[in-house]
mmCIF file with all atom_site columns, C-alpha atoms in Angstrom:
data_model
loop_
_atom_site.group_PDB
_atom_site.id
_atom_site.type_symbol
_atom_site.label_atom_id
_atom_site.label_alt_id
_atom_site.label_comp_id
_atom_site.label_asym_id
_atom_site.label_entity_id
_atom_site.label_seq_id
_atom_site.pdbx_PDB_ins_code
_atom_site.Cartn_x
_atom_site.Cartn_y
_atom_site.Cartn_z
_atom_site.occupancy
_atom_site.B_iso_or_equiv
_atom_site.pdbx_formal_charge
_atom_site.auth_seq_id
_atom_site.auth_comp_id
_atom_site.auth_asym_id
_atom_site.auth_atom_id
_atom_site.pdbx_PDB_model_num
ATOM 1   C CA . UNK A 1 1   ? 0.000   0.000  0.000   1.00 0.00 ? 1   UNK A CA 1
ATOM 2   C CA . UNK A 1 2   ? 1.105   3.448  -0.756  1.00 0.00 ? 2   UNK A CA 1
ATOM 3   C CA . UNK A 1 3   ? 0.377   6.432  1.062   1.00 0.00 ? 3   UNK A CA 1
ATOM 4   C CA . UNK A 1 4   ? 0.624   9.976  0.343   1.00 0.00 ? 4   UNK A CA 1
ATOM 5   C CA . UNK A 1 5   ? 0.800   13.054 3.203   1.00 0.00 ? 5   UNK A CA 1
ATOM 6   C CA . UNK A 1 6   ? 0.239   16.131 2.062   1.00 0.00 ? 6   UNK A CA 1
ATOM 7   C CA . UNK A 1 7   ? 1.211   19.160 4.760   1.00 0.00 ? 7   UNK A CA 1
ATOM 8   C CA . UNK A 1 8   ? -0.288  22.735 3.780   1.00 0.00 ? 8   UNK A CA 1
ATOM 9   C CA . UNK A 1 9   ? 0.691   23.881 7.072   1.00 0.00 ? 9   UNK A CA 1
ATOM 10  C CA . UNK A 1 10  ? 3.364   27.033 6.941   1.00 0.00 ? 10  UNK A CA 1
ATOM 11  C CA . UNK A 1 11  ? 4.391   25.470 10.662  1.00 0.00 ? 11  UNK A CA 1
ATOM 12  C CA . UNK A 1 12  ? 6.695   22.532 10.651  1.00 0.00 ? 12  UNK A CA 1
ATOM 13  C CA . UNK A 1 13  ? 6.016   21.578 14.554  1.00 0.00 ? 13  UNK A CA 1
ATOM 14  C CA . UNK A 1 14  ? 2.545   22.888 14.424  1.00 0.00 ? 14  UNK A CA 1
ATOM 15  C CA . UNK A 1 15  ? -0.589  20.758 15.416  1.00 0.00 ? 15  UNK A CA 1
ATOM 16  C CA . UNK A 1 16  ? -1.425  19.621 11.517  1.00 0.00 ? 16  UNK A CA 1
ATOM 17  C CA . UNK A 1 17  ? 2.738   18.570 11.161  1.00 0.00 ? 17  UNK A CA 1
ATOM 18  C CA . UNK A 1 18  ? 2.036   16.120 14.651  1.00 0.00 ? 18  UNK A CA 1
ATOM 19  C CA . UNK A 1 19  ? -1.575  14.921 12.843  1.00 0.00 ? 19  UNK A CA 1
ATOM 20  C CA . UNK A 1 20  ? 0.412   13.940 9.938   1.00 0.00 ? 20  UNK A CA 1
ATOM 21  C CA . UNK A 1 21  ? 3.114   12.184 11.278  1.00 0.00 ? 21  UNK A CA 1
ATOM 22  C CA . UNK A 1 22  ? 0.658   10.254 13.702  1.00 0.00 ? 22  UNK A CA 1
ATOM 23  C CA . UNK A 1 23  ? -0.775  9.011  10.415  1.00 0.00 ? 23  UNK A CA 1
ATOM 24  C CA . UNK A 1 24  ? 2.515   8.549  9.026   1.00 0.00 ? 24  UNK A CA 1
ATOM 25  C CA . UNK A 1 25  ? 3.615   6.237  11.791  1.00 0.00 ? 25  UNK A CA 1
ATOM 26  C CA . UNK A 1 26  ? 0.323   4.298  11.808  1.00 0.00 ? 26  UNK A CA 1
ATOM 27  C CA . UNK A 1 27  ? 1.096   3.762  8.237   1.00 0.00 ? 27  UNK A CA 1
ATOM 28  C CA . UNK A 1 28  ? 4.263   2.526  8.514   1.00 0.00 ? 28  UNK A CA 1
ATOM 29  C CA . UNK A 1 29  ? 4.036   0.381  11.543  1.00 0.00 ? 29  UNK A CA 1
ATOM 30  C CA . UNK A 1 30  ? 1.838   -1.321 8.928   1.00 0.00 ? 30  UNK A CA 1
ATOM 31  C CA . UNK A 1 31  ? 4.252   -1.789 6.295   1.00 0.00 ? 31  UNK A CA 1
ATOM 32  C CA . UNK A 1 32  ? 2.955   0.915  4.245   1.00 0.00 ? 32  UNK A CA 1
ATOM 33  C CA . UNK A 1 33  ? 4.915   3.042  1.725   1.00 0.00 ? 33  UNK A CA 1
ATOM 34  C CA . UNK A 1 34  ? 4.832   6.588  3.235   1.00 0.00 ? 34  UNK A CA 1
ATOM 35  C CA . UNK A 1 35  ? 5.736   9.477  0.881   1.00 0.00 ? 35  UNK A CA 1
ATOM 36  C CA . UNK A 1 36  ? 5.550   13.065 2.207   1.00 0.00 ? 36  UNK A CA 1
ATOM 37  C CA . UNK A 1 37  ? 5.006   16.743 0.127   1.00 0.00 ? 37  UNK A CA 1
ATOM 38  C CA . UNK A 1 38  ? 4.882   19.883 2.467   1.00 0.00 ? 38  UNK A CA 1
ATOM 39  C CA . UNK A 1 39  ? 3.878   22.061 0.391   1.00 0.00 ? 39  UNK A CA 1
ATOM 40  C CA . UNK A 1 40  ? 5.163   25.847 1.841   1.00 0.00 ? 40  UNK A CA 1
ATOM 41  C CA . UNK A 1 41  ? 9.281   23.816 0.738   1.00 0.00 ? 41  UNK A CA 1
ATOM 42  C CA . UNK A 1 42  ? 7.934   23.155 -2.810  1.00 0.00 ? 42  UNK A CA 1
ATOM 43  C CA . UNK A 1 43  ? 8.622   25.744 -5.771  1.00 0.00 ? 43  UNK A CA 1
ATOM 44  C CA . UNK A 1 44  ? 5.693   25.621 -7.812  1.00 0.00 ? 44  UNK A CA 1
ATOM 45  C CA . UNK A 1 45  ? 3.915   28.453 -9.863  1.00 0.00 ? 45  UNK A CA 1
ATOM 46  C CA . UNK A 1 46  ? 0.335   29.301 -9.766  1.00 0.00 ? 46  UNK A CA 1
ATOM 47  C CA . UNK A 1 47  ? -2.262  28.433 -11.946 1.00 0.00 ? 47  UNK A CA 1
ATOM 48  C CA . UNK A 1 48  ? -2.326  30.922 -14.992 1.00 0.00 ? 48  UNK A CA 1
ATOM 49  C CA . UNK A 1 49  ? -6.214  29.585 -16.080 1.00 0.00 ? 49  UNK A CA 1
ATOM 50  C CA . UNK A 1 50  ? -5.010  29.007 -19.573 1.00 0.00 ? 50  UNK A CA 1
ATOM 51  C CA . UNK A 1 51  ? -7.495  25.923 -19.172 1.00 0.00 ? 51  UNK A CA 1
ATOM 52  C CA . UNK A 1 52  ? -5.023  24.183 -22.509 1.00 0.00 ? 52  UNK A CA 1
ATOM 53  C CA . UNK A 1 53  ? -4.848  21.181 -19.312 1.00 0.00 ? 53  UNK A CA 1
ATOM 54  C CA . UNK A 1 54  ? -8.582  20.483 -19.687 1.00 0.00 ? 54  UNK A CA 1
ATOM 55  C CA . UNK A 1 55  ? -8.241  19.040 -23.905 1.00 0.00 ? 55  UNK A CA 1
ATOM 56  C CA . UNK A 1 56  ? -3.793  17.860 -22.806 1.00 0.00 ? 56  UNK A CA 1
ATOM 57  C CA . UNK A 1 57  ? -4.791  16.727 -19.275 1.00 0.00 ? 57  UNK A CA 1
ATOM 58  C CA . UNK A 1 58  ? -1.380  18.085 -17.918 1.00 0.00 ? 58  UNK A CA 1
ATOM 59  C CA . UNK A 1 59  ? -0.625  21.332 -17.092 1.00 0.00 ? 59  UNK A CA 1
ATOM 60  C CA . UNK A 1 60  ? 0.841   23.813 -19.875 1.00 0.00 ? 60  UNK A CA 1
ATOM 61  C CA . UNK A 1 61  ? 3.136   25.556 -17.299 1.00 0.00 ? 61  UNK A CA 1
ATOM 62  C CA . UNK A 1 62  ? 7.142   24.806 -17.299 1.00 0.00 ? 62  UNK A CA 1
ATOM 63  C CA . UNK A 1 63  ? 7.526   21.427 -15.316 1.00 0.00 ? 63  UNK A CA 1
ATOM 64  C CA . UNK A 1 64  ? 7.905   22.527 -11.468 1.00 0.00 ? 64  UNK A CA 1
ATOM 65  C CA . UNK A 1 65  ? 7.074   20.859 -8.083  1.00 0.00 ? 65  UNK A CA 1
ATOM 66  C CA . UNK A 1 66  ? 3.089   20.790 -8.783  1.00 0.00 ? 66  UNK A CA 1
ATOM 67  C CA . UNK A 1 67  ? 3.400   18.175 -11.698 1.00 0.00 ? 67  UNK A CA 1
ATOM 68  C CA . UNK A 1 68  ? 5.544   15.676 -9.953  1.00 0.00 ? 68  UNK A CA 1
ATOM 69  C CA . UNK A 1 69  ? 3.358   15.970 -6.906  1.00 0.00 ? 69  UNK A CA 1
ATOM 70  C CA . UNK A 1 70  ? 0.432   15.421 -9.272  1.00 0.00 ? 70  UNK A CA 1
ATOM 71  C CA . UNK A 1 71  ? 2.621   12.048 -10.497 1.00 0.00 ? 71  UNK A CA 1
ATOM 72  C CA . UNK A 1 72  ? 2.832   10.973 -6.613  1.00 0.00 ? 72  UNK A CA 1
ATOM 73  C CA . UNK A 1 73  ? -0.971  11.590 -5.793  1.00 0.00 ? 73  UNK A CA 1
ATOM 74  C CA . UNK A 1 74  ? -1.649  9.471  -9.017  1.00 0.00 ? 74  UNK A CA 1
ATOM 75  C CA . UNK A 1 75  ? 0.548   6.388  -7.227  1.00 0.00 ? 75  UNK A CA 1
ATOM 76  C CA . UNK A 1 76  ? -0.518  6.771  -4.104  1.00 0.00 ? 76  UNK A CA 1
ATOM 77  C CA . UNK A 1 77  ? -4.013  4.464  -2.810  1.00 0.00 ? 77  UNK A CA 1
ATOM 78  C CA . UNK A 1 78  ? -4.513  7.049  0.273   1.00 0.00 ? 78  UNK A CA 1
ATOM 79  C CA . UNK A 1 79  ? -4.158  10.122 0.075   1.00 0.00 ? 79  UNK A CA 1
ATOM 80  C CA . UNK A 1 80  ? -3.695  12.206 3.444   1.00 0.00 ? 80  UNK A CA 1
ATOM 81  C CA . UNK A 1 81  ? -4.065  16.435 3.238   1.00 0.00 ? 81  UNK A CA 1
ATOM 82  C CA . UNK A 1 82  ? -3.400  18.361 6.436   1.00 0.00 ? 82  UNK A CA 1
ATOM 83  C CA . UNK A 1 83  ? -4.092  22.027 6.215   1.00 0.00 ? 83  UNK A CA 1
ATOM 84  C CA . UNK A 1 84  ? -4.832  24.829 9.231   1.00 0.00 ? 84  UNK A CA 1
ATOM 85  C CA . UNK A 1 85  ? -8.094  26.883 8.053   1.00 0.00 ? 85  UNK A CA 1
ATOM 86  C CA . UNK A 1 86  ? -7.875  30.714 7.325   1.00 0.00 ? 86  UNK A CA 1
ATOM 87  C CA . UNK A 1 87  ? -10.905 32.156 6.425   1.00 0.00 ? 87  UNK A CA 1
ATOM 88  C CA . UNK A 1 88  ? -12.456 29.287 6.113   1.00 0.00 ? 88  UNK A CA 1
ATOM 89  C CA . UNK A 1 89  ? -10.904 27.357 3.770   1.00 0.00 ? 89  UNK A CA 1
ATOM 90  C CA . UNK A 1 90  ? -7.460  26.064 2.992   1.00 0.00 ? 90  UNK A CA 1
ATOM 91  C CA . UNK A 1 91  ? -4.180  27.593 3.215   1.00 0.00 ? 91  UNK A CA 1
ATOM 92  C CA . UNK A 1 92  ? -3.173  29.126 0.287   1.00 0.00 ? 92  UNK A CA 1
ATOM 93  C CA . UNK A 1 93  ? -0.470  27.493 -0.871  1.00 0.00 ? 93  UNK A CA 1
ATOM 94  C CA . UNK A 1 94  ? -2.009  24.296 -0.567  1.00 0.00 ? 94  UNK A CA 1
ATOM 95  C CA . UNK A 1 95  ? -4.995  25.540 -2.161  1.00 0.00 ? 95  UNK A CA 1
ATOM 96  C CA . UNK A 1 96  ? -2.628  26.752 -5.165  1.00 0.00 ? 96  UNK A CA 1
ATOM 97  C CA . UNK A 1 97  ? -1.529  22.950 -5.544  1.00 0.00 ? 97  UNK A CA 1
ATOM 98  C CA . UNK A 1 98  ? -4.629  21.940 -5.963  1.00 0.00 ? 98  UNK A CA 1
ATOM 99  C CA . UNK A 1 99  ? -5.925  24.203 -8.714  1.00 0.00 ? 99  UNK A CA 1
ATOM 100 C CA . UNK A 1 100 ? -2.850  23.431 -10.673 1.00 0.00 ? 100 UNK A CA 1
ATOM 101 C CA . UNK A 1 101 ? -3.939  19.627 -10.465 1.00 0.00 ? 101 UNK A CA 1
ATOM 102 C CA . UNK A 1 102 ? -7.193  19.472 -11.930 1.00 0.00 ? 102 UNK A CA 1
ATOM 103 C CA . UNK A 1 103 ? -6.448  17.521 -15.232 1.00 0.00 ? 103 UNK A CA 1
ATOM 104 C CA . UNK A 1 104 ? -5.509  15.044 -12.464 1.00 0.00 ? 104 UNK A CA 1
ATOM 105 C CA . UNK A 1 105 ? -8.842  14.527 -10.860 1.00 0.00 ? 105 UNK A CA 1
ATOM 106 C CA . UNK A 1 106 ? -10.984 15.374 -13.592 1.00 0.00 ? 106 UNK A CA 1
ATOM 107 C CA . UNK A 1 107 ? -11.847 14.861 -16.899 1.00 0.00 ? 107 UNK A CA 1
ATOM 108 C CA . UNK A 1 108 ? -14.796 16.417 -18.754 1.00 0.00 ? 108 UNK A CA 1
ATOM 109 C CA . UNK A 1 109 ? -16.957 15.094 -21.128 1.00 0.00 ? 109 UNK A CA 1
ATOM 110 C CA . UNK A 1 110 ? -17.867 16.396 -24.752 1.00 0.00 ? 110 UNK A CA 1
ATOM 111 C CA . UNK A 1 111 ? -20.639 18.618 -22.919 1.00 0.00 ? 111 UNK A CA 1
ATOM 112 C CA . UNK A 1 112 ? -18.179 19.856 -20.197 1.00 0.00 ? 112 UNK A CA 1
ATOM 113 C CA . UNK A 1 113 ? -19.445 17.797 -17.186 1.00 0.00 ? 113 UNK A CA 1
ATOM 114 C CA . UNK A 1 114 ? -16.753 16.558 -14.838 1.00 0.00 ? 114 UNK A CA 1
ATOM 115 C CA . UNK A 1 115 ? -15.201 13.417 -15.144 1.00 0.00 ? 115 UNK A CA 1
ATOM 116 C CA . UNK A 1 116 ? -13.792 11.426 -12.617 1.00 0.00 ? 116 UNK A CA 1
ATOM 117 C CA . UNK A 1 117 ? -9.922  10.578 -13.055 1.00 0.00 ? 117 UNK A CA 1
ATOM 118 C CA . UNK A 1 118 ? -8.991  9.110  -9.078  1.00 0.00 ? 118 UNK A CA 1
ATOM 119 C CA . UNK A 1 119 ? -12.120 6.852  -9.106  1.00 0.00 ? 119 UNK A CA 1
ATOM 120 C CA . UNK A 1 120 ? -11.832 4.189  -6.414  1.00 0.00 ? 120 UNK A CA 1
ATOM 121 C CA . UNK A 1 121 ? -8.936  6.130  -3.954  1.00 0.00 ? 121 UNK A CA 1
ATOM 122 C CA . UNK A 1 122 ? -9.467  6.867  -0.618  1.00 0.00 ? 122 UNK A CA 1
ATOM 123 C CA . UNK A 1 123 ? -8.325  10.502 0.923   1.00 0.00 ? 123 UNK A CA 1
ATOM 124 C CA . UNK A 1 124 ? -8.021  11.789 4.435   1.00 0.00 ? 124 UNK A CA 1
ATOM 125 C CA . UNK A 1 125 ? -8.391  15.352 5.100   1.00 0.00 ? 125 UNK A CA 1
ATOM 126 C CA . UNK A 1 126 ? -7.129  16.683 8.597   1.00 0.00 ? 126 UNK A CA 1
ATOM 127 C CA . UNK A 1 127 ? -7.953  20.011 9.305   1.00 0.00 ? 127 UNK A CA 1
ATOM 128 C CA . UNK A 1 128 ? -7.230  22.497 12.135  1.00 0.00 ? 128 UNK A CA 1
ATOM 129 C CA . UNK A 1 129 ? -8.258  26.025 13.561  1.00 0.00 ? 129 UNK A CA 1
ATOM 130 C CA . UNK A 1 130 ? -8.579  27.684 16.513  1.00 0.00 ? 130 UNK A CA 1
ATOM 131 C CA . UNK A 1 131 ? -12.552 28.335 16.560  1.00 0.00 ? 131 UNK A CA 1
ATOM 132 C CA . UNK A 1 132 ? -13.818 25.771 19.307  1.00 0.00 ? 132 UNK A CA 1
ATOM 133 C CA . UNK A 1 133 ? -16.272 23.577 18.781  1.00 0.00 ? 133 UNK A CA 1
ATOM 134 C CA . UNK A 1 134 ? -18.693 23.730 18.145  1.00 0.00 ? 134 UNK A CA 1
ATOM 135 C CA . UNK A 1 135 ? -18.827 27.086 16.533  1.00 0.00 ? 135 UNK A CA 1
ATOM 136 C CA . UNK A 1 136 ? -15.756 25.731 14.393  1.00 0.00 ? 136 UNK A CA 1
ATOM 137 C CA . UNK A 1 137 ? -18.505 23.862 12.286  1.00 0.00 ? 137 UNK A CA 1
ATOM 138 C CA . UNK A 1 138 ? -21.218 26.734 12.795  1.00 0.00 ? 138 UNK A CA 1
ATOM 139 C CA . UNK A 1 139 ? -19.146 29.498 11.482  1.00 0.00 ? 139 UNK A CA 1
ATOM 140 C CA . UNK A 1 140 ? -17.638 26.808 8.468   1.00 0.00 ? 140 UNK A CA 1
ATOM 141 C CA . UNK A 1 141 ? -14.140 27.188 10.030  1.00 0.00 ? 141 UNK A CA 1
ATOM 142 C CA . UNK A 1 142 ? -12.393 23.674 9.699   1.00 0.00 ? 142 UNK A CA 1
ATOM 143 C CA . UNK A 1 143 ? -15.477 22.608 8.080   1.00 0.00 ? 143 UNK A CA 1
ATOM 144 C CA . UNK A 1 144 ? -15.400 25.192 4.975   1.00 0.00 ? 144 UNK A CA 1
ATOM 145 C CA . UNK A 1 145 ? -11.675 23.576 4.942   1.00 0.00 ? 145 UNK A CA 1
ATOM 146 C CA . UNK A 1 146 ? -13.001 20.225 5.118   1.00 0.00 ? 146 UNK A CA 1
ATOM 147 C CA . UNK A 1 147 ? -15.626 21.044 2.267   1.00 0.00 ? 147 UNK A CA 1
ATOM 148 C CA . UNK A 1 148 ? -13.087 22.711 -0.210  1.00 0.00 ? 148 UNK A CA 1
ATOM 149 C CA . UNK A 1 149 ? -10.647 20.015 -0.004  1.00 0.00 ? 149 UNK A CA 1
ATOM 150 C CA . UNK A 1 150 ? -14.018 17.216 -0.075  1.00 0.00 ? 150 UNK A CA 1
ATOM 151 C CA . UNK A 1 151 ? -15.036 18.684 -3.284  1.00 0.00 ? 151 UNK A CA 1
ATOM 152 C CA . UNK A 1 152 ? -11.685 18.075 -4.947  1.00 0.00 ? 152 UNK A CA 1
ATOM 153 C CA . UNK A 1 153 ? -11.574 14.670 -3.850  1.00 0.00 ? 153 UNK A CA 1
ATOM 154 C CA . UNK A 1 154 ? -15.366 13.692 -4.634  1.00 0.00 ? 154 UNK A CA 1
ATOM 155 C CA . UNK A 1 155 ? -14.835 15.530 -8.238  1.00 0.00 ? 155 UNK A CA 1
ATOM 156 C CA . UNK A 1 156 ? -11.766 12.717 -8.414  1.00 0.00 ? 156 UNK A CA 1
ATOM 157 C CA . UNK A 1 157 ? -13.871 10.198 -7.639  1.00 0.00 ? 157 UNK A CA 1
ATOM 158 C CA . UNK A 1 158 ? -12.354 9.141  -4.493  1.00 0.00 ? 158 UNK A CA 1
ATOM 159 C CA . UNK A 1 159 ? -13.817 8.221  -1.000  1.00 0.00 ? 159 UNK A CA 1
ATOM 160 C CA . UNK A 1 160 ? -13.050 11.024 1.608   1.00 0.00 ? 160 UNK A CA 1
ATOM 161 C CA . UNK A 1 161 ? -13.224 10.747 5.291   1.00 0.00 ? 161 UNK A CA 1
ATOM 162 C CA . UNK A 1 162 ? -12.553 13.525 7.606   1.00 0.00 ? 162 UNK A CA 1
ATOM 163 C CA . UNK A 1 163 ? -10.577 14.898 11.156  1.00 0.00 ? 163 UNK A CA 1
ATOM 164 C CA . UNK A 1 164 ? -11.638 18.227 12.623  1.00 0.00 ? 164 UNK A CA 1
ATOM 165 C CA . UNK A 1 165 ? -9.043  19.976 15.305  1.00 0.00 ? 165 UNK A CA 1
ATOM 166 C CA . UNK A 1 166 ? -10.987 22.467 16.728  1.00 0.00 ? 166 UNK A CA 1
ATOM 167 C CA . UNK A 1 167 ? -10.051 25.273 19.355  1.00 0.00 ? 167 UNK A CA 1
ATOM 168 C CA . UNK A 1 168 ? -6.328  24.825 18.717  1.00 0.00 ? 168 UNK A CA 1
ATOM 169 C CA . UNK A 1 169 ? -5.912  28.292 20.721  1.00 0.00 ? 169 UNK A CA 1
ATOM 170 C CA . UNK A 1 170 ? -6.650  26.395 23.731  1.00 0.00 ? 170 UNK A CA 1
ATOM 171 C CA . UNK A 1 171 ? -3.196  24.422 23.850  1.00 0.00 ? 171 UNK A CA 1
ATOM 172 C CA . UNK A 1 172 ? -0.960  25.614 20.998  1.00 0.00 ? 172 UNK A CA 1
ATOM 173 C CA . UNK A 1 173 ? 1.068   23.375 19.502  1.00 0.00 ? 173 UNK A CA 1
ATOM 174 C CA . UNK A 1 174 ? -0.320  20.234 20.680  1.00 0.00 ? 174 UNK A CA 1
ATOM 175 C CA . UNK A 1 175 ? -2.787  17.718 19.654  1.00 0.00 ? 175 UNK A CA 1
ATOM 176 C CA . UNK A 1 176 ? -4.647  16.926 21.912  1.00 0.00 ? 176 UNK A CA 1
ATOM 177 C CA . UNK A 1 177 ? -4.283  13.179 22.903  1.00 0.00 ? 177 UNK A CA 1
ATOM 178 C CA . UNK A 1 178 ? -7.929  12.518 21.869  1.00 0.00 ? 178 UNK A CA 1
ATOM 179 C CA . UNK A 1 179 ? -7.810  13.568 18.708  1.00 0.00 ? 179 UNK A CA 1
ATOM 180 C CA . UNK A 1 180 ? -4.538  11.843 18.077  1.00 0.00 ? 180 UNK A CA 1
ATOM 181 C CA . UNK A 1 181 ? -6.134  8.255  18.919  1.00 0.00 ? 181 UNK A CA 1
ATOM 182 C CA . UNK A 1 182 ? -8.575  9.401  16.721  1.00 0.00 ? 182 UNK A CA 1
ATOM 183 C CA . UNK A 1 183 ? -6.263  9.850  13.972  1.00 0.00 ? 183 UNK A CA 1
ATOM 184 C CA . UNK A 1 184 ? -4.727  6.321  14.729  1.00 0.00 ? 184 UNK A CA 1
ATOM 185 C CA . UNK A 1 185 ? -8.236  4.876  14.491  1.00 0.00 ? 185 UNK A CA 1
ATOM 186 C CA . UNK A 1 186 ? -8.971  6.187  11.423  1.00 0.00 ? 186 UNK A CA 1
ATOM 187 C CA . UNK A 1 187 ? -5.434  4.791  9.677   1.00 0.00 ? 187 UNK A CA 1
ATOM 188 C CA . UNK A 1 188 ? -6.155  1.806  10.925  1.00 0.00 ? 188 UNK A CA 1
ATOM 189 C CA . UNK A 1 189 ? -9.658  1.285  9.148   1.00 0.00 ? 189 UNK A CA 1
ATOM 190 C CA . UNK A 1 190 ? -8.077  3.027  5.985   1.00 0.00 ? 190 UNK A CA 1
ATOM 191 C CA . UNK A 1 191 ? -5.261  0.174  6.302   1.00 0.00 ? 191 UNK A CA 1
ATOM 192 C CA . UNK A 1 192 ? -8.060  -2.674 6.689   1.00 0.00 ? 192 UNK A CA 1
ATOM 193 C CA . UNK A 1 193 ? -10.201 -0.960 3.560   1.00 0.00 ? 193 UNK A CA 1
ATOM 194 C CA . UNK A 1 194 ? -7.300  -0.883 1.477   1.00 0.00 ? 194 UNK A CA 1
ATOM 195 C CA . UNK A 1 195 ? -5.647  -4.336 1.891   1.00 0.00 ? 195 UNK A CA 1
ATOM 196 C CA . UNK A 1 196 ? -8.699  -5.643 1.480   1.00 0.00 ? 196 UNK A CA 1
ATOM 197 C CA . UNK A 1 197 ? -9.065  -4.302 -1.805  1.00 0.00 ? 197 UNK A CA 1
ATOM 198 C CA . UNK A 1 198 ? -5.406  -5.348 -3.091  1.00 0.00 ? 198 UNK A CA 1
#
């Protein structure tokens, strides 16, 4: 099985960096192949819309840092994103990865409707902020990260599960010790779902 963590956290000790190597050690501990892009050390430019990727399906620009992580998504069987929230949404570097990457997850069809390209993959999405819950789902804090990041994946075709970290203000820095069995849970169904599929 191979696994793919994405960080779009700025902070390399931060709360999202421990989520992701919790996952990472789950993974391994279970024999998996763990490869690891954080994103704010990669030198990629952003998307110029020139939409030429939606008739090539690859991205026009100069070859950079987004098309080879675009080649490692498209080997990997999980896929694990970790992202804080600002205003609601993704960080913005991760979020410029992503639009650079659509002729990876999708397709369209002669009448332009999306066409899924990651069909059958399963992706985590991990995502922090400092709005407690339950107010972080009220106000679509980690959840309007959650969402953006679901409707990628679901456009892809792939099977998306989900960890809010809410009210990070209350002990920055560290995940809590709930959450972090949670995390450890959830690789460990992801691992069962997988092999069982291989």
């Amino acid at each position: 099985m191979k696994a793919l963590i994405i960080n779009g956290s700025p902070r390399p000790q931060g709360v999202i960096a421990q989520a992701l190597d919790t996952a990472a050690d789950e993974l391994r501990q279970a024999g998996a192949d763990v490869d690891r892009i954080d994103v704010y050390r990669e030198e990629f430019h952003a998307c110029v819309g020139c939409m030429q990727c939606r008739t090539t399906a690859i991205c026009s620009l100069p070859r950079d840092a987004a098309h080879t992580a675009g080649e490692r998504i498209a080997t990997a069987d999980l896929l694990i994103v970790g992202t804080p929230t600002y205003w609601g949404g993704m960080s913005a570097r991760l979020k410029m990865l992503f639009e650079r990457l659509v002729p990876l997850f999708m397709g369209e069809s002669a009448l332009g409707i999306p066409q899924p390209r990651q069909k059958g993959k399963r992706a985590l999405v991990i995502a922090a902020c400092t709005t407690p819950w339950p107010f972080n789902l009220w106000m679509r804090q980690s959840r309007g990260a959650v969402q953006s990041l679901y409707e990628i994946f679901h456009t892809g075709g792939m099977k998306t599960h989900a960890i809010q970290l809410a009210g990070t203000r209350k002990e920055p820095g560290k995940l809590p010790d709930k959450k972090r069995g949670q995390i450890i849970r959830r690789m460990k169904k992801e691992i069962k779902i997988i092999d069982k599929h291989q």
